[in-house]
PDB file of C-alpha atoms in Angstrom:
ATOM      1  CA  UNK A 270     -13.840 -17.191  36.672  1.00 56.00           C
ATOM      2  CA  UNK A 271     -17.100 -15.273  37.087  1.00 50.00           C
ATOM      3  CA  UNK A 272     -15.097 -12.432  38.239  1.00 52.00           C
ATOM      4  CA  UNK A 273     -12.744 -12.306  35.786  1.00 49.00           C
ATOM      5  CA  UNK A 274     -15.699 -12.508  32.930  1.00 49.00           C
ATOM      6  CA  UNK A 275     -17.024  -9.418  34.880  1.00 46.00           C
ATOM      7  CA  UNK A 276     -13.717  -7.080  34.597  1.00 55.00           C
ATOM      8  CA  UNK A 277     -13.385  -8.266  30.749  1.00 55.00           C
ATOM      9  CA  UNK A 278     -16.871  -7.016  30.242  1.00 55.00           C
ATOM     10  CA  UNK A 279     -16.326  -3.930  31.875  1.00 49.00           C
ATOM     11  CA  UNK A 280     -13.354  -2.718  30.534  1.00 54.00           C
ATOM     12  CA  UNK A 281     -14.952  -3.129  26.644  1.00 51.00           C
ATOM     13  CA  UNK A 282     -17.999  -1.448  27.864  1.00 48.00           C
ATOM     14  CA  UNK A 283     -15.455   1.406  29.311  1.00 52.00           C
ATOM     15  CA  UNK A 284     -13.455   1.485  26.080  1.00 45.00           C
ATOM     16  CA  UNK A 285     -16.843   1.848  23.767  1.00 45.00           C
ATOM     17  CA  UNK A 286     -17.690   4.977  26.377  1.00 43.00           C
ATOM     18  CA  UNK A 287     -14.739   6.165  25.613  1.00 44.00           C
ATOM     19  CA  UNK A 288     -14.621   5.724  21.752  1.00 43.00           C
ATOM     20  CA  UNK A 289     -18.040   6.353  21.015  1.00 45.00           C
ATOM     21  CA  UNK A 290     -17.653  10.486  21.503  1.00 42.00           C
ATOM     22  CA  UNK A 291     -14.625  10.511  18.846  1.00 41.00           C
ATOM     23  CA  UNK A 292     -16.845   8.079  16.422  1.00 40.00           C
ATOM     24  CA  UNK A 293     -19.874  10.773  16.961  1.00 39.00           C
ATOM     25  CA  UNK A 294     -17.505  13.743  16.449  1.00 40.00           C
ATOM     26  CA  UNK A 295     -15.908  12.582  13.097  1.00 36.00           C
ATOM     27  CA  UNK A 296     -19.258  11.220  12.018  1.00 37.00           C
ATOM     28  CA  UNK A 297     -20.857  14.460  12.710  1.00 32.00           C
ATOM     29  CA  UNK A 298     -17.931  16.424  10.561  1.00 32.00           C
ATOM     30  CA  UNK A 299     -18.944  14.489   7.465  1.00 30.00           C
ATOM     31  CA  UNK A 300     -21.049  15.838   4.658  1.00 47.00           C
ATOM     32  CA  UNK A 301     -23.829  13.520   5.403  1.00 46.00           C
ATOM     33  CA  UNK A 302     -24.911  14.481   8.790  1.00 50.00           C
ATOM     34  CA  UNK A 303     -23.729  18.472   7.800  1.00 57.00           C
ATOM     35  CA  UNK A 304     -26.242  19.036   4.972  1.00 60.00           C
ATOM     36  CA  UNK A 305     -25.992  22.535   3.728  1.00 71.00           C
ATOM     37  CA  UNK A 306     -29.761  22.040   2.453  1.00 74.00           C
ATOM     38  CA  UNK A 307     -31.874  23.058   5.925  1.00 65.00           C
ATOM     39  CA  UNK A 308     -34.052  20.537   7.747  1.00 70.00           C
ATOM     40  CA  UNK A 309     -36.459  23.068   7.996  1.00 74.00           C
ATOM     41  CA  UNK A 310     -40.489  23.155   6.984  1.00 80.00           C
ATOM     42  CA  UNK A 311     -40.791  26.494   5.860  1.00 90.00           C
ATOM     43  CA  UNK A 312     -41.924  27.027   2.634  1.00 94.00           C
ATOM     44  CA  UNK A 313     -39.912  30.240   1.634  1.00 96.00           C
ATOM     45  CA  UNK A 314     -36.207  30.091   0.706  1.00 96.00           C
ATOM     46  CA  UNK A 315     -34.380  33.127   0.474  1.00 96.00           C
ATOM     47  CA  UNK A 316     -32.301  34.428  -2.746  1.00 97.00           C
ATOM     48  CA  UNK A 317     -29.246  34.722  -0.480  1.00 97.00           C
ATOM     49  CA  UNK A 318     -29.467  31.181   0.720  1.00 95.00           C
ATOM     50  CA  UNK A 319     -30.086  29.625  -2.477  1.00 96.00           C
ATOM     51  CA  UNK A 320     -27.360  31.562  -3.916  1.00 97.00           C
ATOM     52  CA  UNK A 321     -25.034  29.651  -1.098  1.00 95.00           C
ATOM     53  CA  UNK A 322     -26.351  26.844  -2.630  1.00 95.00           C
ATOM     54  CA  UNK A 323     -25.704  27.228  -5.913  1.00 96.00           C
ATOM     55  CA  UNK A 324     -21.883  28.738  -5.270  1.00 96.00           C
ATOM     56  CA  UNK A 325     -21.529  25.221  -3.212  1.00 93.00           C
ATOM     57  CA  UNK A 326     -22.127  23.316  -5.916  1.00 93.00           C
ATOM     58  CA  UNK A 327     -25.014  20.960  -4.925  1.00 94.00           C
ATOM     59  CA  UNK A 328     -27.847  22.485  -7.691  1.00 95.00           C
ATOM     60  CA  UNK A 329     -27.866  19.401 -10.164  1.00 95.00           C
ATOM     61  CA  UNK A 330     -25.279  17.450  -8.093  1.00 92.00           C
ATOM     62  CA  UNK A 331     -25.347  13.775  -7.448  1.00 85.00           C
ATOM     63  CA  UNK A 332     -25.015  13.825  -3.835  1.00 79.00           C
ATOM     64  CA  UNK A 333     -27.655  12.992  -0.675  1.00 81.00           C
ATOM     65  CA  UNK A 334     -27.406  16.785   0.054  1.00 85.00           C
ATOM     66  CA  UNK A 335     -28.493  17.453  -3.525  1.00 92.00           C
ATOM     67  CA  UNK A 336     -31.057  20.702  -4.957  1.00 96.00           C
ATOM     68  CA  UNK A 337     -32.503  20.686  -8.310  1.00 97.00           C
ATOM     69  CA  UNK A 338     -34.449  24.297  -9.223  1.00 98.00           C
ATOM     70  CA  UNK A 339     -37.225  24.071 -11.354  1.00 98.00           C
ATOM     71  CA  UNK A 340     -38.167  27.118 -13.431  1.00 97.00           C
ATOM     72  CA  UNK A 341     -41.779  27.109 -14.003  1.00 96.00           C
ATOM     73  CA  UNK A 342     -42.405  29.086 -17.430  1.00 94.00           C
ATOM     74  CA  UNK A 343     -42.436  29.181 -20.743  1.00 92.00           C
ATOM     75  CA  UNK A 344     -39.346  28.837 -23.064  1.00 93.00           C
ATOM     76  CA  UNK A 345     -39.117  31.729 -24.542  1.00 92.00           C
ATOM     77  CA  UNK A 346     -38.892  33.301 -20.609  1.00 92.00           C
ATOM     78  CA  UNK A 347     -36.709  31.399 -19.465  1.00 95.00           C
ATOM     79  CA  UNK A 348     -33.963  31.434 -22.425  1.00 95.00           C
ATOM     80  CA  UNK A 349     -34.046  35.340 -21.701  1.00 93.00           C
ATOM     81  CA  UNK A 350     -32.927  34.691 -18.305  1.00 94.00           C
ATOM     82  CA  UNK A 351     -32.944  32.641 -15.514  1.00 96.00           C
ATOM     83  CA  UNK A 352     -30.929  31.166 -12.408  1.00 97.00           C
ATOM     84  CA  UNK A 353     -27.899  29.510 -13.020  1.00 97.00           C
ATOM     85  CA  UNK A 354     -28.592  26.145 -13.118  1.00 97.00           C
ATOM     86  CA  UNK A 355     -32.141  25.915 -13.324  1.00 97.00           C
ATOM     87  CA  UNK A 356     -34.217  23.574 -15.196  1.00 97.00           C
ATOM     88  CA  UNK A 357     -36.894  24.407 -17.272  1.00 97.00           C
ATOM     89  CA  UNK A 358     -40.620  23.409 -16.665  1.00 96.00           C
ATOM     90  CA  UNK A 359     -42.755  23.965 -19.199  1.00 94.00           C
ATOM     91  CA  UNK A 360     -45.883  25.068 -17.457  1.00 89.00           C
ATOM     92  CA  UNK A 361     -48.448  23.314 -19.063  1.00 89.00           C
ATOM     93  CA  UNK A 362     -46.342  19.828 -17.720  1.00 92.00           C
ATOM     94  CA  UNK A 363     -47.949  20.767 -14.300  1.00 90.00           C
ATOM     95  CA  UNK A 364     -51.527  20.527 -14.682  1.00 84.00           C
ATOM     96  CA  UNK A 365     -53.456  17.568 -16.647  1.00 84.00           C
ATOM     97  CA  UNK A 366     -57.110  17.488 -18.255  1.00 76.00           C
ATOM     98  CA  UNK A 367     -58.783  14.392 -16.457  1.00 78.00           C
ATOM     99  CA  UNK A 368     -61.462  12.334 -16.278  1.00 75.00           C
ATOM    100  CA  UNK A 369     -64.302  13.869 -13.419  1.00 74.00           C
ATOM    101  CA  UNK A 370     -67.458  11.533 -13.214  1.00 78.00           C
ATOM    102  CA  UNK A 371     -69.196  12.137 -16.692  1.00 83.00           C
ATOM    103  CA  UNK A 372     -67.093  14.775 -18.226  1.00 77.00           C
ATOM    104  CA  UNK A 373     -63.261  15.903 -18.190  1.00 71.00           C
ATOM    105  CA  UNK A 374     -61.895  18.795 -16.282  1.00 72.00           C
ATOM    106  CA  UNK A 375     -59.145  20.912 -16.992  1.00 71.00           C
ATOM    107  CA  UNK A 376     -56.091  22.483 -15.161  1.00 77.00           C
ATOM    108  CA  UNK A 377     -56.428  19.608 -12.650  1.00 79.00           C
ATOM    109  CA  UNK A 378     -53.479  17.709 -10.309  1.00 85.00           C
ATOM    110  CA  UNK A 379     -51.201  15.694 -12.323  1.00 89.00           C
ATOM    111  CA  UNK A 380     -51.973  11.457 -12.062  1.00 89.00           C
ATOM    112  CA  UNK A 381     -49.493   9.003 -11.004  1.00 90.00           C
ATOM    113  CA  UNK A 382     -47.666   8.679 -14.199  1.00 94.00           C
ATOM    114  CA  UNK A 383     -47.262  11.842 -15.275  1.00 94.00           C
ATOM    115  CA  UNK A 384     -46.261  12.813 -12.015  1.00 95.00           C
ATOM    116  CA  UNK A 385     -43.086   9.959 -12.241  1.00 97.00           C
ATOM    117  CA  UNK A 386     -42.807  11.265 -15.922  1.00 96.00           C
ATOM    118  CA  UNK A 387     -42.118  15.070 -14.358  1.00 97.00           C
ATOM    119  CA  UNK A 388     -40.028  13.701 -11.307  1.00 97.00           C
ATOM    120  CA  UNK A 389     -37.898  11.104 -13.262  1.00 97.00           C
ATOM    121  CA  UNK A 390     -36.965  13.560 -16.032  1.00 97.00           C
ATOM    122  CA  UNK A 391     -35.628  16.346 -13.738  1.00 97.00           C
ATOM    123  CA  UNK A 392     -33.434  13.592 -11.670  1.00 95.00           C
ATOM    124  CA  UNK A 393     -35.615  14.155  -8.871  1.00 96.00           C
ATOM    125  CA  UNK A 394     -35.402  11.068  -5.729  1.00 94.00           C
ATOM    126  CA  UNK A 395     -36.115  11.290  -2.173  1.00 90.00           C
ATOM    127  CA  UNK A 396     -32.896  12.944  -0.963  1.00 90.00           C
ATOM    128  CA  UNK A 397     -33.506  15.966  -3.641  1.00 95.00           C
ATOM    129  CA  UNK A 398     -34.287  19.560  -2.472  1.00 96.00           C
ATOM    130  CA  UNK A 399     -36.162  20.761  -5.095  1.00 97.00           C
ATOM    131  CA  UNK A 400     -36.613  24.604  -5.555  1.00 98.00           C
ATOM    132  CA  UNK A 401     -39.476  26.074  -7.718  1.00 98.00           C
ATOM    133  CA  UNK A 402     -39.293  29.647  -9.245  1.00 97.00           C
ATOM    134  CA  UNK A 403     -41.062  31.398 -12.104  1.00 94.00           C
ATOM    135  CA  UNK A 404     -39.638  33.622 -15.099  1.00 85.00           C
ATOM    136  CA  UNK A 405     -40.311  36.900 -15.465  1.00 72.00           C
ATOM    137  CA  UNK A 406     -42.589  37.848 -18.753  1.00 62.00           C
ATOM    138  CA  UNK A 407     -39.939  40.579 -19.795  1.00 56.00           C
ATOM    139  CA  UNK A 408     -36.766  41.759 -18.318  1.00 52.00           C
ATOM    140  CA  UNK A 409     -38.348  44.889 -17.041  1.00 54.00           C
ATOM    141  CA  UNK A 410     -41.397  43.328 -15.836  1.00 58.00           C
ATOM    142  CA  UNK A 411     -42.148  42.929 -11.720  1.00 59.00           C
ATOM    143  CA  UNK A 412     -43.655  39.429 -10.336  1.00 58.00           C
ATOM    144  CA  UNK A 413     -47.414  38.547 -11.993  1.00 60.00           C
ATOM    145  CA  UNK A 414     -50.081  36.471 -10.426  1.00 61.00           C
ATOM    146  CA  UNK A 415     -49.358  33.980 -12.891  1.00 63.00           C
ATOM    147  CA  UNK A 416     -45.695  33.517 -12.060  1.00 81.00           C
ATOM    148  CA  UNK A 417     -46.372  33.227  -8.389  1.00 88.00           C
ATOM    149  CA  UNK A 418     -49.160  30.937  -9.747  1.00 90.00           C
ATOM    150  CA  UNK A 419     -46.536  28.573 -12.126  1.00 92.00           C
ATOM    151  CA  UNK A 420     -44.347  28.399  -8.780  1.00 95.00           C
ATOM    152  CA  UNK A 421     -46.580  27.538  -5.959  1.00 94.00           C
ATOM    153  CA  UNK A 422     -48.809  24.974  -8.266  1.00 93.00           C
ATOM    154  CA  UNK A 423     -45.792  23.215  -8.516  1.00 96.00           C
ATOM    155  CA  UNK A 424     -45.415  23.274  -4.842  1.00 96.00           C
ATOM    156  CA  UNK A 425     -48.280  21.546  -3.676  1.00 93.00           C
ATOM    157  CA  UNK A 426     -48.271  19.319  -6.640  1.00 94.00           C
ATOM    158  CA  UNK A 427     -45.909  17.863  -5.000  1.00 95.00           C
ATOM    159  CA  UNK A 428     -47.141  17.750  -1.827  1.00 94.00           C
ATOM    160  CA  UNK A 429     -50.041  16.333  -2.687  1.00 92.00           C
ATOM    161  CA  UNK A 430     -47.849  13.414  -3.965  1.00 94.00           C
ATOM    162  CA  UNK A 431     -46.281  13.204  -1.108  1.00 93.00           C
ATOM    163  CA  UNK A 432     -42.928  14.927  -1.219  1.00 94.00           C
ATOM    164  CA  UNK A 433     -41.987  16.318   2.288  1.00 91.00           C
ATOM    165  CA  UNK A 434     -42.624  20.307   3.638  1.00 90.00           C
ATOM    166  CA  UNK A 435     -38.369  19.957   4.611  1.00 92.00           C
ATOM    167  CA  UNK A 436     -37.710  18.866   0.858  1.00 94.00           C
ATOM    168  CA  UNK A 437     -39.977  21.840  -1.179  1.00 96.00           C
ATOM    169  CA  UNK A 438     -39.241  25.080  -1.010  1.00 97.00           C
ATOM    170  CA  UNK A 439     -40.777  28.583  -3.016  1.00 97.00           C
ATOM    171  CA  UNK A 440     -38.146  31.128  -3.623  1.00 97.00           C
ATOM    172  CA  UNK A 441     -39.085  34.341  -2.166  1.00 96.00           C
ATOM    173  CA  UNK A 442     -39.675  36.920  -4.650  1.00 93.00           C
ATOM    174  CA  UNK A 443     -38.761  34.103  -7.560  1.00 95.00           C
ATOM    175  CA  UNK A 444     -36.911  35.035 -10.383  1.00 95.00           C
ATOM    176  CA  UNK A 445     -37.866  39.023  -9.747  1.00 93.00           C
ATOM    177  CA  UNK A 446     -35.790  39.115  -6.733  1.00 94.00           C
ATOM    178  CA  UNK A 447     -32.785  36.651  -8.036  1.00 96.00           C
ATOM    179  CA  UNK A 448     -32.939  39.092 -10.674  1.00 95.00           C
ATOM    180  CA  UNK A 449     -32.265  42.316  -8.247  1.00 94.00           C
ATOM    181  CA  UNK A 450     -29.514  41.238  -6.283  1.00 97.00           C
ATOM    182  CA  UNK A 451     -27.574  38.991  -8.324  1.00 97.00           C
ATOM    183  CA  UNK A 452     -28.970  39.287 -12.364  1.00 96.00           C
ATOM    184  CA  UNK A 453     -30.261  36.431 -14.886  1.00 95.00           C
ATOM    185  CA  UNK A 454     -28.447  34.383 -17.114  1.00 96.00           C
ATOM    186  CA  UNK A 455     -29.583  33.963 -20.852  1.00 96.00           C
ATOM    187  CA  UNK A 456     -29.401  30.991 -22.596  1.00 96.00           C
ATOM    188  CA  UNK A 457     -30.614  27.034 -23.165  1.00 96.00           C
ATOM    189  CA  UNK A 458     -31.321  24.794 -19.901  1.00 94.00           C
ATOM    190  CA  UNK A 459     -29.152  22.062 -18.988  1.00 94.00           C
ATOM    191  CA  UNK A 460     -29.410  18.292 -19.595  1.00 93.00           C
ATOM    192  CA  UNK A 461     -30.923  16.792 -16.495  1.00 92.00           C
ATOM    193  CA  UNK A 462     -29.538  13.361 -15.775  1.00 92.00           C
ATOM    194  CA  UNK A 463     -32.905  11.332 -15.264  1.00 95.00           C
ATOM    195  CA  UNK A 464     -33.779   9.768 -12.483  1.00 95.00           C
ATOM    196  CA  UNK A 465     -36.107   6.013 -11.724  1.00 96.00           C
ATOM    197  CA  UNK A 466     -37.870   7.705  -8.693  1.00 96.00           C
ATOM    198  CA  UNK A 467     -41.488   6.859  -8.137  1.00 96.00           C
ATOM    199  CA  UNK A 468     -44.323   8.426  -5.839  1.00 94.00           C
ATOM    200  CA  UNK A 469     -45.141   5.140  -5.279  1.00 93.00           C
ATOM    201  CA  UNK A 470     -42.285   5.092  -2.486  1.00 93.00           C
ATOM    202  CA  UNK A 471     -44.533   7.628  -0.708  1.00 90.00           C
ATOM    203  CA  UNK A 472     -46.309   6.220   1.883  1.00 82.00           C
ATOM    204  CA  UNK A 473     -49.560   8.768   2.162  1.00 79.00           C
ATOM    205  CA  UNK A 474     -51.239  10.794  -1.080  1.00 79.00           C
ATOM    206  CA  UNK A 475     -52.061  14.389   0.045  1.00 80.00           C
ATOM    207  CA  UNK A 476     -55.284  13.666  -1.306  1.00 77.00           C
ATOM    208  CA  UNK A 477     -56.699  16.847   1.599  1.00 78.00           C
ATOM    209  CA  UNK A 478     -54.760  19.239  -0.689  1.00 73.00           C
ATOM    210  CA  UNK A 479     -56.428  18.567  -4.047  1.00 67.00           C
TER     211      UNK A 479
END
């Protein structure tokens, strides 16, 4: 009887052997564990790459393997052109005047709520690759210290909350370089579908990169 037990248990642990390479190779065909987003910690993201992302259709998409792009400018700049699909940050929504000992400080890290106010109303959550660029001043004009500025405050905004190196990425050249190889388009930003994401599902504050 023992023996019989034995030869049961090893032919199921021979047929899992032998099932578990076809389970791994159609899991590993699936969209979920073949992100087109990178797993990758550098900060810089290429024009051509994100325009593979935005021809694949994940900018403002609902899926795990989703990117939102947020254009960090004024209005007037960005209506004039900007990357398909972009949404529009207003750059005075990324710095705060707050309370510093006895007096208030300006230009300062944004607090908890505002910070779930910015993330919720883009659609932002913790599978979203978010991509921050900066509008060009005119249509002639080349990249400014202040639209570098608008795009990598954003940046470590929100890695100071907590958001993930793999997750935040600065396009290279920002909207200067979109602009050379592939043009701007003109008109009103899209309707974000709003999100209930909260830093608070961070474990650590960056608090080393205020």
């Amino acid at each position: 009887r023992t023996r019989k037990r034995f030869s049961w248990q090893l032919a199921a642990l021979s047929l899992c052997l032998f099932l578990m390479p076809l389970i791994m190779n159609s899991c590993s065909t699936s969209d979920y564990n073949t992100p087109i987003t990178p797993k990758t910690s550098a900060p810089l993201l290429s024009p051509e790459t994100l325009k593979t992302w935005v021809d694949s259709g994940i900018v403002n998409s609902t899926g795990f393997d989703r990117v939102v792009i947020l254009d960090v400018t004024s209005l007037a700049t960005y209506t004039a052109g900007h990357i398909p699909g972009a949404q529009f940050v207003n750059s005075s929504d990324i710095a705060q005047t707050r309370m510093e000992g006895p007096a208030t400080d300006v230009t300062m890290v944004l607090d908890g709520a505002r910070m779930d106010a910015l993330v919720q109303k883009y659609g932002i959550d913790g599978n979203t690759t978010i991509v921050f660029t900066s509008g060009l001043n005119t249509p002639t004009s080349a990249p400014s210290a202040g639209n570098v500025l608008n795009a990598t405050r954003a940046y470590w905004i929100f890695r100071y909350w907590g958001f993930s190196k793999e997750k935040l990425k600065v396009l290279d050249g920002i909207n200067f370089a979109w602009k050379a190889l592939y043009g701007l388009t003109p008109g009103d930003p899209p309707v974000p579908v709003p999100s209930t994401y909260s830093v608070k599902n961070h474990v650590q504050l960056r608090t080393d990169l205020r």
